Amino acid sequence: MFRHEIVITQGILPFKIIIHNKSVIQITKHWHQSLEIDYTVHGDGDYFVSGHKTHLKDGDFIIINSGEVHGVENIAPGDKRRSLTLLIPAKTMKKMVPNIANYYFVSQHTDPKKNKIIKKELAAIYYLWTKKDNHYAQIEILGHFYLLFSHLLQDFLVQKNEVLTFNEVKKQDKVKEIIAYLSQNFTENLTLSDIAKHFNFSKNYLDRLFEKEVHTSLMHYLQLIRLQYAYQEIANTNLPINIIADHCGFANVKSLQKLFKKIYQVSPKQYREQLKSQ
């Protein structure tokens, strides 16, 4: 995930549930209109939200507001990591809070007891979704969701102008535009100068802005987008690696191989061999 993501709900639930059962190396920075709540059952990782880092471990949760650029890094290795993601679409939010655009959810409350209530409801949703695969489980989940959301509205919702300045909102909006542009043009031979010219910024200002908000350089982020697409082609096609590198905008095959090995600890060829042996 590295662009504006459209969220589709499931069954009778007015939100989407994602269960993460394995470790991945990282989740590239992205954004969506949905409210996101992440709950770590077991394992840990570093969440970067609008340039701020939060470390999550067993039993921790984080709330990511609509439109915030976010990603996860330094996820603990191994197959035992388990976590839950709830994605609540903007239309669901507006039904419950018509003027939600003026508000912001804080990620943690100063009162540990209130945080504990949120953890309890998230744990219940995780258990029901993973242990009971039937229509009645969804009804139970719906009950826990509305309890969860009522507590969030009572204890975690604040006026947006209390936590974000006008300039901060403008910067976040501009970064979302940049991410959308990179996601649409990653196959092109883009340079920092090209991108800066497109947005009428100096190269230095553009790179500083992106680094501050996304926690990585703009050109490295562009390479990660290319890598995400290359990974899909490496895993799901028999195309030669050099053709994939060209498809995905890499300068040459060595550039793809070097980044792939850095992120996944194996070469593209070795990764394909691992998939075949499974």
mmCIF file of N, CA and C in Angstrom, residues 121-190:
data_model
loop_
_atom_site.group_PDB
_atom_site.id
_atom_site.type_symbol
_atom_site.label_atom_id
_atom_site.label_comp_id
_atom_site.label_asym_id
_atom_site.label_seq_id
_atom_site.Cartn_x
_atom_site.Cartn_y
_atom_site.Cartn_z
ATOM 1 N N GLU A 121 -12.058 -3.764 23.710
ATOM 2 C CA GLU A 121 -12.972 -3.913 22.574
ATOM 3 C C GLU A 121 -12.224 -4.381 21.324
ATOM 4 N N LEU A 122 -11.022 -3.878 21.110
ATOM 5 C CA LEU A 122 -10.223 -4.306 19.962
ATOM 6 C C LEU A 122 -9.845 -5.778 20.069
ATOM 7 N N ALA A 123 -9.483 -6.205 21.276
ATOM 8 C CA ALA A 123 -9.139 -7.614 21.496
ATOM 9 C C ALA A 123 -10.341 -8.513 21.227
ATOM 10 N N ALA A 124 -11.525 -8.062 21.635
ATOM 11 C CA ALA A 124 -12.748 -8.843 21.412
ATOM 12 C C ALA A 124 -13.037 -8.978 19.920
ATOM 13 N N ILE A 125 -12.869 -7.898 19.177
ATOM 14 C CA ILE A 125 -13.094 -7.943 17.728
ATOM 15 C C ILE A 125 -12.099 -8.892 17.065
ATOM 16 N N TYR A 126 -10.837 -8.819 17.482
ATOM 17 C CA TYR A 126 -9.816 -9.715 16.927
ATOM 18 C C TYR A 126 -10.181 -11.174 17.192
ATOM 19 N N TYR A 127 -10.554 -11.484 18.424
ATOM 20 C CA TYR A 127 -10.881 -12.866 18.794
ATOM 21 C C TYR A 127 -12.066 -13.370 17.977
ATOM 22 N N LEU A 128 -13.127 -12.588 17.896
ATOM 23 C CA LEU A 128 -14.332 -13.024 17.182
ATOM 24 C C LEU A 128 -14.061 -13.229 15.696
ATOM 25 N N TRP A 129 -13.273 -12.349 15.102
ATOM 26 C CA TRP A 129 -13.010 -12.449 13.667
ATOM 27 C C TRP A 129 -12.139 -13.657 13.332
ATOM 28 N N THR A 130 -11.207 -13.991 14.220
ATOM 29 C CA THR A 130 -10.283 -15.094 13.939
ATOM 30 C C THR A 130 -10.801 -16.454 14.405
ATOM 31 N N LYS A 131 -11.706 -16.458 15.383
ATOM 32 C CA LYS A 131 -12.163 -17.729 15.954
ATOM 33 C C LYS A 131 -13.537 -18.165 15.456
ATOM 34 N N LYS A 132 -14.350 -17.226 15.020
ATOM 35 C CA LYS A 132 -15.724 -17.564 14.629
ATOM 36 C C LYS A 132 -16.017 -17.017 13.236
ATOM 37 N N ASP A 133 -16.110 -17.910 12.283
ATOM 38 C CA ASP A 133 -16.345 -17.487 10.906
ATOM 39 C C ASP A 133 -17.808 -17.713 10.529
ATOM 40 N N ASN A 134 -18.685 -16.868 11.043
ATOM 41 C CA ASN A 134 -20.100 -16.999 10.697
ATOM 42 C C ASN A 134 -20.821 -15.656 10.848
ATOM 43 N N HIS A 135 -22.074 -15.640 10.413
ATOM 44 C CA HIS A 135 -22.864 -14.407 10.410
ATOM 45 C C HIS A 135 -23.083 -13.876 11.827
ATOM 46 N N TYR A 136 -23.265 -14.787 12.788
ATOM 47 C CA TYR A 136 -23.526 -14.356 14.157
ATOM 48 C C TYR A 136 -22.304 -13.679 14.770
ATOM 49 N N ALA A 137 -21.116 -14.130 14.364
ATOM 50 C CA ALA A 137 -19.893 -13.482 14.849
ATOM 51 C C ALA A 137 -19.849 -12.030 14.389
ATOM 52 N N GLN A 138 -20.300 -11.776 13.151
ATOM 53 C CA GLN A 138 -20.316 -10.396 12.655
ATOM 54 C C GLN A 138 -21.265 -9.526 13.477
ATOM 55 N N ILE A 139 -22.375 -10.110 13.920
ATOM 56 C CA ILE A 139 -23.307 -9.353 14.763
ATOM 57 C C ILE A 139 -22.642 -9.001 16.094
ATOM 58 N N GLU A 140 -21.917 -9.974 16.676
ATOM 59 C CA GLU A 140 -21.195 -9.703 17.927
ATOM 60 C C GLU A 140 -20.131 -8.630 17.715
ATOM 61 N N ILE A 141 -19.416 -8.748 16.590
ATOM 62 C CA ILE A 141 -18.379 -7.762 16.272
ATOM 63 C C ILE A 141 -18.983 -6.372 16.142
ATOM 64 N N LEU A 142 -20.145 -6.304 15.518
ATOM 65 C CA LEU A 142 -20.828 -5.024 15.349
ATOM 66 C C LEU A 142 -21.118 -4.375 16.703
ATOM 67 N N GLY A 143 -21.537 -5.200 17.671
ATOM 68 C CA GLY A 143 -21.793 -4.689 19.016
ATOM 69 C C GLY A 143 -20.541 -4.109 19.649
ATOM 70 N N HIS A 144 -19.427 -4.845 19.523
ATOM 71 C CA HIS A 144 -18.161 -4.355 20.090
ATOM 72 C C HIS A 144 -17.685 -3.098 19.358
ATOM 73 N N PHE A 145 -17.934 -3.051 18.051
ATOM 74 C CA PHE A 145 -17.520 -1.877 17.278
ATOM 75 C C PHE A 145 -18.242 -0.621 17.764
ATOM 76 N N TYR A 146 -19.548 -0.722 17.977
ATOM 77 C CA TYR A 146 -20.295 0.464 18.420
ATOM 78 C C TYR A 146 -19.915 0.874 19.846
ATOM 79 N N LEU A 147 -19.590 -0.100 20.689
ATOM 80 C CA LEU A 147 -19.073 0.239 22.020
ATOM 81 C C LEU A 147 -17.729 0.955 21.896
ATOM 82 N N LEU A 148 -16.863 0.391 21.048
ATOM 83 C CA LEU A 148 -15.555 0.993 20.805
ATOM 84 C C LEU A 148 -15.704 2.430 20.316
ATOM 85 N N PHE A 149 -16.567 2.609 19.335
ATOM 86 C CA PHE A 149 -16.695 3.930 18.734
ATOM 87 C C PHE A 149 -17.320 4.939 19.691
ATOM 88 N N SER A 150 -18.240 4.482 20.518
ATOM 89 C CA SER A 150 -18.847 5.406 21.488
ATOM 90 C C SER A 150 -17.804 5.910 22.475
ATOM 91 N N HIS A 151 -16.887 5.024 22.893
ATOM 92 C CA HIS A 151 -15.814 5.446 23.806
ATOM 93 C C HIS A 151 -14.843 6.395 23.098
ATOM 94 N N LEU A 152 -14.561 6.120 21.824
ATOM 95 C CA LEU A 152 -13.674 7.016 21.078
ATOM 96 C C LEU A 152 -14.282 8.411 20.960
ATOM 97 N N LEU A 153 -15.570 8.466 20.681
ATOM 98 C CA LEU A 153 -16.238 9.764 20.541
ATOM 99 C C LEU A 153 -16.274 10.531 21.864
ATOM 100 N N GLN A 154 -16.485 9.805 22.955
ATOM 101 C CA GLN A 154 -16.575 10.458 24.263
ATOM 102 C C GLN A 154 -15.220 10.926 24.794
ATOM 103 N N ASP A 155 -14.187 10.115 24.556
ATOM 104 C CA ASP A 155 -12.920 10.348 25.260
ATOM 105 C C ASP A 155 -11.724 10.704 24.381
ATOM 106 N N PHE A 156 -11.799 10.451 23.079
ATOM 107 C CA PHE A 156 -10.615 10.628 22.229
ATOM 108 C C PHE A 156 -10.798 11.678 21.136
ATOM 109 N N LEU A 157 -11.989 12.234 21.015
ATOM 110 C CA LEU A 157 -12.277 13.191 19.951
ATOM 111 C C LEU A 157 -12.064 14.625 20.433
ATOM 112 N N VAL A 158 -11.300 15.397 19.664
ATOM 113 C CA VAL A 158 -11.042 16.800 20.014
ATOM 114 C C VAL A 158 -11.224 17.666 18.769
ATOM 115 N N GLN A 159 -11.383 18.957 18.973
ATOM 116 C CA GLN A 159 -11.442 19.886 17.846
ATOM 117 C C GLN A 159 -10.114 19.853 17.097
ATOM 118 N N LYS A 160 -10.179 19.794 15.787
ATOM 119 C CA LYS A 160 -8.960 19.684 14.983
ATOM 120 C C LYS A 160 -8.007 20.846 15.229
ATOM 121 N N ASN A 161 -8.549 22.055 15.402
ATOM 122 C CA ASN A 161 -7.665 23.210 15.599
ATOM 123 C C ASN A 161 -6.958 23.195 16.951
ATOM 124 N N GLU A 162 -7.323 22.245 17.823
ATOM 125 C CA GLU A 162 -6.634 22.117 19.108
ATOM 126 C C GLU A 162 -5.329 21.342 18.968
ATOM 127 N N VAL A 163 -5.204 20.546 17.899
ATOM 128 C CA VAL A 163 -4.010 19.697 17.754
ATOM 129 C C VAL A 163 -3.230 19.972 16.475
ATOM 130 N N LEU A 164 -3.882 20.553 15.458
ATOM 131 C CA LEU A 164 -3.206 20.806 14.188
ATOM 132 C C LEU A 164 -3.315 22.283 13.811
ATOM 133 N N THR A 165 -2.197 22.864 13.420
ATOM 134 C CA THR A 165 -2.227 24.233 12.924
ATOM 135 C C THR A 165 -2.614 24.226 11.443
ATOM 136 N N PHE A 166 -2.983 25.385 10.951
ATOM 137 C CA PHE A 166 -3.352 25.512 9.539
ATOM 138 C C PHE A 166 -2.184 25.103 8.644
ATOM 139 N N ASN A 167 -0.971 25.512 9.007
ATOM 140 C CA ASN A 167 0.205 25.180 8.197
ATOM 141 C C ASN A 167 0.476 23.682 8.177
ATOM 142 N N GLU A 168 0.246 23.013 9.306
ATOM 143 C CA GLU A 168 0.452 21.566 9.351
ATOM 144 C C GLU A 168 -0.513 20.844 8.415
ATOM 145 N N VAL A 169 -1.757 21.279 8.409
ATOM 146 C CA VAL A 169 -2.755 20.675 7.516
ATOM 147 C C VAL A 169 -2.360 20.900 6.061
ATOM 148 N N LYS A 170 -1.911 22.109 5.736
ATOM 149 C CA LYS A 170 -1.499 22.421 4.367
ATOM 150 C C LYS A 170 -0.326 21.539 3.935
ATOM 151 N N LYS A 171 0.636 21.328 4.826
ATOM 152 C CA LYS A 171 1.790 20.493 4.499
ATOM 153 C C LYS A 171 1.371 19.048 4.266
ATOM 154 N N GLN A 172 0.480 18.531 5.113
ATOM 155 C CA GLN A 172 0.003 17.161 4.938
ATOM 156 C C GLN A 172 -0.731 17.001 3.614
ATOM 157 N N ASP A 173 -1.539 17.989 3.258
ATOM 158 C CA ASP A 173 -2.267 17.932 1.986
ATOM 159 C C ASP A 173 -1.303 17.939 0.803
ATOM 160 N N LYS A 174 -0.247 18.741 0.897
ATOM 161 C CA LYS A 174 0.725 18.806 -0.191
ATOM 162 C C LYS A 174 1.480 17.486 -0.323
ATOM 163 N N VAL A 175 1.827 16.866 0.787
ATOM 164 C CA VAL A 175 2.520 15.579 0.738
ATOM 165 C C VAL A 175 1.629 14.517 0.093
ATOM 166 N N LYS A 176 0.339 14.558 0.376
ATOM 167 C CA LYS A 176 -0.586 13.610 -0.267
ATOM 168 C C LYS A 176 -0.609 13.808 -1.785
ATOM 169 N N GLU A 177 -0.546 15.060 -2.213
ATOM 170 C CA GLU A 177 -0.489 15.340 -3.651
ATOM 171 C C GLU A 177 0.793 14.774 -4.258
ATOM 172 N N ILE A 178 1.899 14.924 -3.544
ATOM 173 C CA ILE A 178 3.187 14.425 -4.038
ATOM 174 C C ILE A 178 3.159 12.905 -4.148
ATOM 175 N N ILE A 179 2.624 12.241 -3.125
ATOM 176 C CA ILE A 179 2.535 10.779 -3.143
ATOM 177 C C ILE A 179 1.676 10.310 -4.318
ATOM 178 N N ALA A 180 0.549 10.988 -4.547
ATOM 179 C CA ALA A 180 -0.316 10.628 -5.675
ATOM 180 C C ALA A 180 0.434 10.790 -6.999
ATOM 181 N N TYR A 181 1.195 11.867 -7.126
ATOM 182 C CA TYR A 181 1.963 12.114 -8.353
ATOM 183 C C TYR A 181 3.012 11.021 -8.574
ATOM 184 N N LEU A 182 3.726 10.656 -7.518
ATOM 185 C CA LEU A 182 4.743 9.608 -7.634
ATOM 186 C C LEU A 182 4.112 8.268 -7.991
ATOM 187 N N SER A 183 2.973 7.966 -7.388
ATOM 188 C CA SER A 183 2.300 6.693 -7.639
ATOM 189 C C SER A 183 1.791 6.591 -9.076
ATOM 190 N N GLN A 184 1.458 7.731 -9.664
ATOM 191 C CA GLN A 184 0.953 7.737 -11.041
ATOM 192 C C GLN A 184 2.072 7.781 -12.082
ATOM 193 N N ASN A 185 3.271 8.207 -11.667
ATOM 194 C CA ASN A 185 4.344 8.437 -12.644
ATOM 195 C C ASN A 185 5.636 7.690 -12.322
ATOM 196 N N PHE A 186 5.551 6.652 -11.494
ATOM 197 C CA PHE A 186 6.774 5.967 -11.050
ATOM 198 C C PHE A 186 7.529 5.282 -12.182
ATOM 199 N N THR A 187 6.870 4.975 -13.294
ATOM 200 C CA THR A 187 7.554 4.311 -14.408
ATOM 201 C C THR A 187 8.403 5.288 -15.217
ATOM 202 N N GLU A 188 8.202 6.581 -14.997
ATOM 203 C CA GLU A 188 8.966 7.598 -15.727
ATOM 204 C C GLU A 188 10.341 7.797 -15.095
ATOM 205 N N ASN A 189 11.238 8.369 -15.869
ATOM 206 C CA ASN A 189 12.591 8.653 -15.384
ATOM 207 C C ASN A 189 12.586 9.984 -14.635
ATOM 208 N N LEU A 190 11.968 9.979 -13.465
ATOM 209 C CA LEU A 190 11.803 11.209 -12.684
ATOM 210 C C LEU A 190 13.074 11.563 -11.917
#
